[in-house]
PDB file of C-alpha atoms in Angstrom:
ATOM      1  CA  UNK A   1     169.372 200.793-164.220  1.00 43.00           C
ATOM      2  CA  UNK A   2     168.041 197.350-163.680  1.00 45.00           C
ATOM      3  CA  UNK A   3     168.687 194.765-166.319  1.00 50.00           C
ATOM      4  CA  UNK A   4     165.970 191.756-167.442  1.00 46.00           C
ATOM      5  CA  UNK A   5     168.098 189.601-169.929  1.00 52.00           C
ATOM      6  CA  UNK A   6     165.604 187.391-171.888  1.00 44.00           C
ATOM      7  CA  UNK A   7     166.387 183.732-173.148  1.00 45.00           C
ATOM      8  CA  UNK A   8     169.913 184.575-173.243  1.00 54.00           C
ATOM      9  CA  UNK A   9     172.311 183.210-174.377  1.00 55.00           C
ATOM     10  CA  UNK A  10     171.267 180.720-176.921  1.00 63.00           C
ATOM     11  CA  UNK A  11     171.698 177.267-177.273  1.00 65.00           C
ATOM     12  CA  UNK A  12     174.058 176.601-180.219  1.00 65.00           C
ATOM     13  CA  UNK A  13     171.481 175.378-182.230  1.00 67.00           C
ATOM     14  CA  UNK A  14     169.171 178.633-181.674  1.00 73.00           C
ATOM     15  CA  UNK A  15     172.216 180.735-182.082  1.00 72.00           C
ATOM     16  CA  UNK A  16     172.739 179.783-185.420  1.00 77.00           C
ATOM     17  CA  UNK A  17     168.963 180.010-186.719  1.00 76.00           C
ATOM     18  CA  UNK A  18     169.115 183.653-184.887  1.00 78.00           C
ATOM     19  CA  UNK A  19     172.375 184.470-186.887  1.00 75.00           C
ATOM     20  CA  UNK A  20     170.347 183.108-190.113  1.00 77.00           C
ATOM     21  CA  UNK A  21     167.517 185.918-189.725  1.00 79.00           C
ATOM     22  CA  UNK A  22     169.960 188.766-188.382  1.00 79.00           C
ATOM     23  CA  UNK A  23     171.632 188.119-190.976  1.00 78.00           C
ATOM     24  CA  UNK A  24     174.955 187.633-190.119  1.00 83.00           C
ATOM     25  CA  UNK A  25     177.305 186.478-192.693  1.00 84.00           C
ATOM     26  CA  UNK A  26     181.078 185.349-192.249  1.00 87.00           C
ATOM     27  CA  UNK A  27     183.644 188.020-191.518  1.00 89.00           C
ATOM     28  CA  UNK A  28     186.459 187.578-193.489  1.00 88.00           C
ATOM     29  CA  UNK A  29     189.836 188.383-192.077  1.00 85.00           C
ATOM     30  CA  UNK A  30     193.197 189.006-193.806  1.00 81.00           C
ATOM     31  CA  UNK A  31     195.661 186.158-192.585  1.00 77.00           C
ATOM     32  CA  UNK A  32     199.369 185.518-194.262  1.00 78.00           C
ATOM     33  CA  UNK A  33     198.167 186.809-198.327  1.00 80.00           C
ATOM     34  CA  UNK A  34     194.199 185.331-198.094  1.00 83.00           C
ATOM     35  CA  UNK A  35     191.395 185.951-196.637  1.00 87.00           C
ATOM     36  CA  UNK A  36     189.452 183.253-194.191  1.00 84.00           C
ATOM     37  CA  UNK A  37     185.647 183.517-193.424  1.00 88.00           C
ATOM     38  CA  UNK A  38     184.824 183.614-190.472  1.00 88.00           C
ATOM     39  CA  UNK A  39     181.511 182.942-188.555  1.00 89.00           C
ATOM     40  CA  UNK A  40     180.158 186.077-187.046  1.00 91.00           C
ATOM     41  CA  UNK A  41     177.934 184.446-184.763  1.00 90.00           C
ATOM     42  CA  UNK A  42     180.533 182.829-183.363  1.00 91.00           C
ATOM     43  CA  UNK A  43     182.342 185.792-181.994  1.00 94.00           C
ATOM     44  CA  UNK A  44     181.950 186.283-178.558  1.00 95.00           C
ATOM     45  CA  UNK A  45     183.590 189.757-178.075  1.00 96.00           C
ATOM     46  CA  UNK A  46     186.861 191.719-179.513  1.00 97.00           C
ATOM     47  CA  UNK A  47     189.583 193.130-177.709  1.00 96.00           C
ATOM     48  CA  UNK A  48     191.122 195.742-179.294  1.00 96.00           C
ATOM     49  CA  UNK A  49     195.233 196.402-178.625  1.00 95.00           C
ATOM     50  CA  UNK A  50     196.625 198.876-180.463  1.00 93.00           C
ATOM     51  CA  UNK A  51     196.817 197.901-184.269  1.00 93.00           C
ATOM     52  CA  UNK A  52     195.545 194.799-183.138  1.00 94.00           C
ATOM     53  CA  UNK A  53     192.201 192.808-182.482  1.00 95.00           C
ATOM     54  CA  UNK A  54     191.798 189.566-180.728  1.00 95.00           C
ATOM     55  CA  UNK A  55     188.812 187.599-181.699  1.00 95.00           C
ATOM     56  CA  UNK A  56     187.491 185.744-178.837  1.00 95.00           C
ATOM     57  CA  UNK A  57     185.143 182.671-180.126  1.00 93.00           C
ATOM     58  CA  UNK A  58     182.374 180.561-178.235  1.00 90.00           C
ATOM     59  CA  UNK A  59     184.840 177.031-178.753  1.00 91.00           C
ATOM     60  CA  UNK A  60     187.091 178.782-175.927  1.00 92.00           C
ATOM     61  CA  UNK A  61     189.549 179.777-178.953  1.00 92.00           C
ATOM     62  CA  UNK A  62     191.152 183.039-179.741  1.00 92.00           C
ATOM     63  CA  UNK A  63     192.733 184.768-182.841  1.00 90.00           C
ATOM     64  CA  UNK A  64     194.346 187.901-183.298  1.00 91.00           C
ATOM     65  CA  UNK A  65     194.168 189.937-186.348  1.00 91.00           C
ATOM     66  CA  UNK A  66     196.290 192.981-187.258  1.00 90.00           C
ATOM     67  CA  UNK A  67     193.498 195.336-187.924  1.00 91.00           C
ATOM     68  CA  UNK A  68     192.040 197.748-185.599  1.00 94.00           C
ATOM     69  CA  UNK A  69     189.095 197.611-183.057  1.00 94.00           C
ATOM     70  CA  UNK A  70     187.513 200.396-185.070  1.00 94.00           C
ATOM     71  CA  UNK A  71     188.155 198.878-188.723  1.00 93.00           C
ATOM     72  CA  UNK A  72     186.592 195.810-187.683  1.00 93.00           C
ATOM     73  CA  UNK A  73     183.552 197.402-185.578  1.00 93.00           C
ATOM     74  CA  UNK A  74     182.433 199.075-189.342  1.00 92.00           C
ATOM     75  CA  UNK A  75     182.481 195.594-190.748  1.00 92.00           C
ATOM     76  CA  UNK A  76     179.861 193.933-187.953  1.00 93.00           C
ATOM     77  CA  UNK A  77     176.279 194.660-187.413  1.00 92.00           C
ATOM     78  CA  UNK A  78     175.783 197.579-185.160  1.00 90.00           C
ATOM     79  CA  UNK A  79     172.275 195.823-183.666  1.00 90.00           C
ATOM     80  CA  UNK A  80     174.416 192.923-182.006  1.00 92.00           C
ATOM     81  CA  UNK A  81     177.706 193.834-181.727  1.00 94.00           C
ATOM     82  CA  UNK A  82     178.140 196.872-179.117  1.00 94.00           C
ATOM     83  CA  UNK A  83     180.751 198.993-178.045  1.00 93.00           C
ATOM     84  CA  UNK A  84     181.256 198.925-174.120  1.00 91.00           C
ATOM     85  CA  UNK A  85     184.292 200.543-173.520  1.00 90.00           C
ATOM     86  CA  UNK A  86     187.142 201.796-175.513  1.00 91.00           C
ATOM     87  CA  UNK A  87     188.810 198.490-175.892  1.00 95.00           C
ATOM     88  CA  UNK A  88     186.165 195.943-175.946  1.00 95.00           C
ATOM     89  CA  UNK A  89     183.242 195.519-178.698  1.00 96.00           C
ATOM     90  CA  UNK A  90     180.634 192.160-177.243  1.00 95.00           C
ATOM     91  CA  UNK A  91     178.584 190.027-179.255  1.00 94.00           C
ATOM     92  CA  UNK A  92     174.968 190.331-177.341  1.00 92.00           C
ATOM     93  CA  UNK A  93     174.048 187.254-178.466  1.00 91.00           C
ATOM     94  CA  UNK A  94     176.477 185.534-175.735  1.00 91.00           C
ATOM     95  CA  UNK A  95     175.388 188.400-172.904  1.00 91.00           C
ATOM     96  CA  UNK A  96     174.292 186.364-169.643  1.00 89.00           C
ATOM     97  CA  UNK A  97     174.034 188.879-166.955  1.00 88.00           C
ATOM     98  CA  UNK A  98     174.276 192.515-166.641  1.00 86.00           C
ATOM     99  CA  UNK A  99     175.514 194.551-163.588  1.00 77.00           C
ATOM    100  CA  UNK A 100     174.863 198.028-163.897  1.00 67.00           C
ATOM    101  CA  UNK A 101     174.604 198.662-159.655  1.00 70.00           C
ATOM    102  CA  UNK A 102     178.128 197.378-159.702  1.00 67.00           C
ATOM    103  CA  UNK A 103     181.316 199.808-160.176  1.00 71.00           C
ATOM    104  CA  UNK A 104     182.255 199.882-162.339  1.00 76.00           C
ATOM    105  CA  UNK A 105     179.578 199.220-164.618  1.00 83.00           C
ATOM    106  CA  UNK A 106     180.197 195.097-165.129  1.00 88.00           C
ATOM    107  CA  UNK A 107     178.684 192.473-168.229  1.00 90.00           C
ATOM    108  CA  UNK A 108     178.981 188.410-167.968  1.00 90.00           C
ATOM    109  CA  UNK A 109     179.422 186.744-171.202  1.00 91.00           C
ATOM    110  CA  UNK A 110     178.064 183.419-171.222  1.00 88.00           C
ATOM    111  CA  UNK A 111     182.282 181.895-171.741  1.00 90.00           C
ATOM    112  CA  UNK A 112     182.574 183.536-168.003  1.00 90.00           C
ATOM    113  CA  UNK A 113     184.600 186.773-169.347  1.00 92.00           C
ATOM    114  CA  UNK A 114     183.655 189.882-167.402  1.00 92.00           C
ATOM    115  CA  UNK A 115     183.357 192.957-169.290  1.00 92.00           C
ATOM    116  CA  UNK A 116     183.958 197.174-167.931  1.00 91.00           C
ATOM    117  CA  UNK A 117     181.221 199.111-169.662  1.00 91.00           C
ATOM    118  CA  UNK A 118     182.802 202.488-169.561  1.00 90.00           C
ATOM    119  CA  UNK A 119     180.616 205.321-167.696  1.00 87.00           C
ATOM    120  CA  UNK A 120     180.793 207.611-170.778  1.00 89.00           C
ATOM    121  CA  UNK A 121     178.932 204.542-172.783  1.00 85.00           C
ATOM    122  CA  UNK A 122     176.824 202.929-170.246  1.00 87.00           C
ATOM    123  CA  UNK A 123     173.660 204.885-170.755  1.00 88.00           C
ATOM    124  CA  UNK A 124     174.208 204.292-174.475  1.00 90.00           C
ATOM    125  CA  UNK A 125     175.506 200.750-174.024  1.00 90.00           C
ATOM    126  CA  UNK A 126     171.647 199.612-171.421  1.00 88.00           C
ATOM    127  CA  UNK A 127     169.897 200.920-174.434  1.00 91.00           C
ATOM    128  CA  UNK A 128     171.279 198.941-177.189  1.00 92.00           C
ATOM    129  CA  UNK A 129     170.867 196.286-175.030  1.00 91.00           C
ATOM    130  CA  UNK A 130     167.133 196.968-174.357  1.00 91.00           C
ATOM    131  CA  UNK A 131     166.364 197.270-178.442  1.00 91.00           C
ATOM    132  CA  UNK A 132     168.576 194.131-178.864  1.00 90.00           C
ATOM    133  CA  UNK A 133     166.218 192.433-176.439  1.00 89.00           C
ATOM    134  CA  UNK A 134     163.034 194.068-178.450  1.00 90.00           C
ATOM    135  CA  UNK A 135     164.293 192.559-181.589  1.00 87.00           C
ATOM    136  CA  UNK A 136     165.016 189.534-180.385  1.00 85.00           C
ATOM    137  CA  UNK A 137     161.472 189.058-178.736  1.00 85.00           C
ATOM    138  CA  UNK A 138     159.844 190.072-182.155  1.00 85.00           C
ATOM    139  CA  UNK A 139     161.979 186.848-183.651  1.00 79.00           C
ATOM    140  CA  UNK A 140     161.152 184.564-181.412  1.00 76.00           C
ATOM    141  CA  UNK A 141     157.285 185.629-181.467  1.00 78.00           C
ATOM    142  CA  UNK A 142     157.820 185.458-185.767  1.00 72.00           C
ATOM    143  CA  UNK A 143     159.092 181.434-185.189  1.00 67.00           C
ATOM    144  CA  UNK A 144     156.356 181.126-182.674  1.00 65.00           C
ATOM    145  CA  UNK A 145     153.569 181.945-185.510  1.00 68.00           C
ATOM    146  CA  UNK A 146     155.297 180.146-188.320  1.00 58.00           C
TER     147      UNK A 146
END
């Protein structure tokens, strides 16, 4: 498995044009009796703990929300935001480098985190991230024509 990451990540202005045609509206999640929108776009990648989720954002902040990993995966689009591994769900807008020869299987996110892809989900995992890529070639060549 060799990776070719293309044009990624984004510059913020990109990003949010990107978000615009994937669209990718706010997320909104339950805080003390309302709700607050939140930017998907923004998301870097999600760290699931138990009942809990942190949020990890592309400002260097981080939130934590008391729903799960799972409950929150159903509520994202499944074309950018991929499972690795049991406990992490990444944004593949902010992917920078892939290491598949390393073990264990290893992702940079452009804020410097590094990601485990489990083995059970790698194969799965290098192919979401090759259709990701697809799509995201097809939008920039759609921009390029307009």
């Amino acid at each position: 498995m060799k990776a070719h990451l293309t044009n990624l990540p984004l510059a913020h202005n990109e990003l949010e044009a990107v978000a615009r045609q994937l669209h990718m509206a706010d997320l909104n999640l339950p805080f003390w009796g309302y709700r607050k929108p939140m930017p998907m776009h923004r998301i870097i990648r999600l760290e699931g703990e138990g009942n809990y989720t942190h949020f990890h954002f592309d400002d260097g902040t981080s939130l934590i929300v008391s729903l799960t990993l799972k409950r929150i995966e159903s509520r994202l689009p499944a074309n950018v935001f991929v499972r690795s591994h049991k406990k992490n769900l990444i944004n593949l807008l902010y992917l920078q480098e892939v290491s598949p020869n390393h073990q264990p299987f290893m992702v940079v996110l452009s804020n410097g985190d590094f990601v485990e892809v489990s083995r059970r989900k790698a194969t799965q995992f290098y192919r979401q991230i090759e259709s990701f890529q697809k799509e995201m070639r097809m939008l920039q060549q759609g921009q390029a024509e307009a």
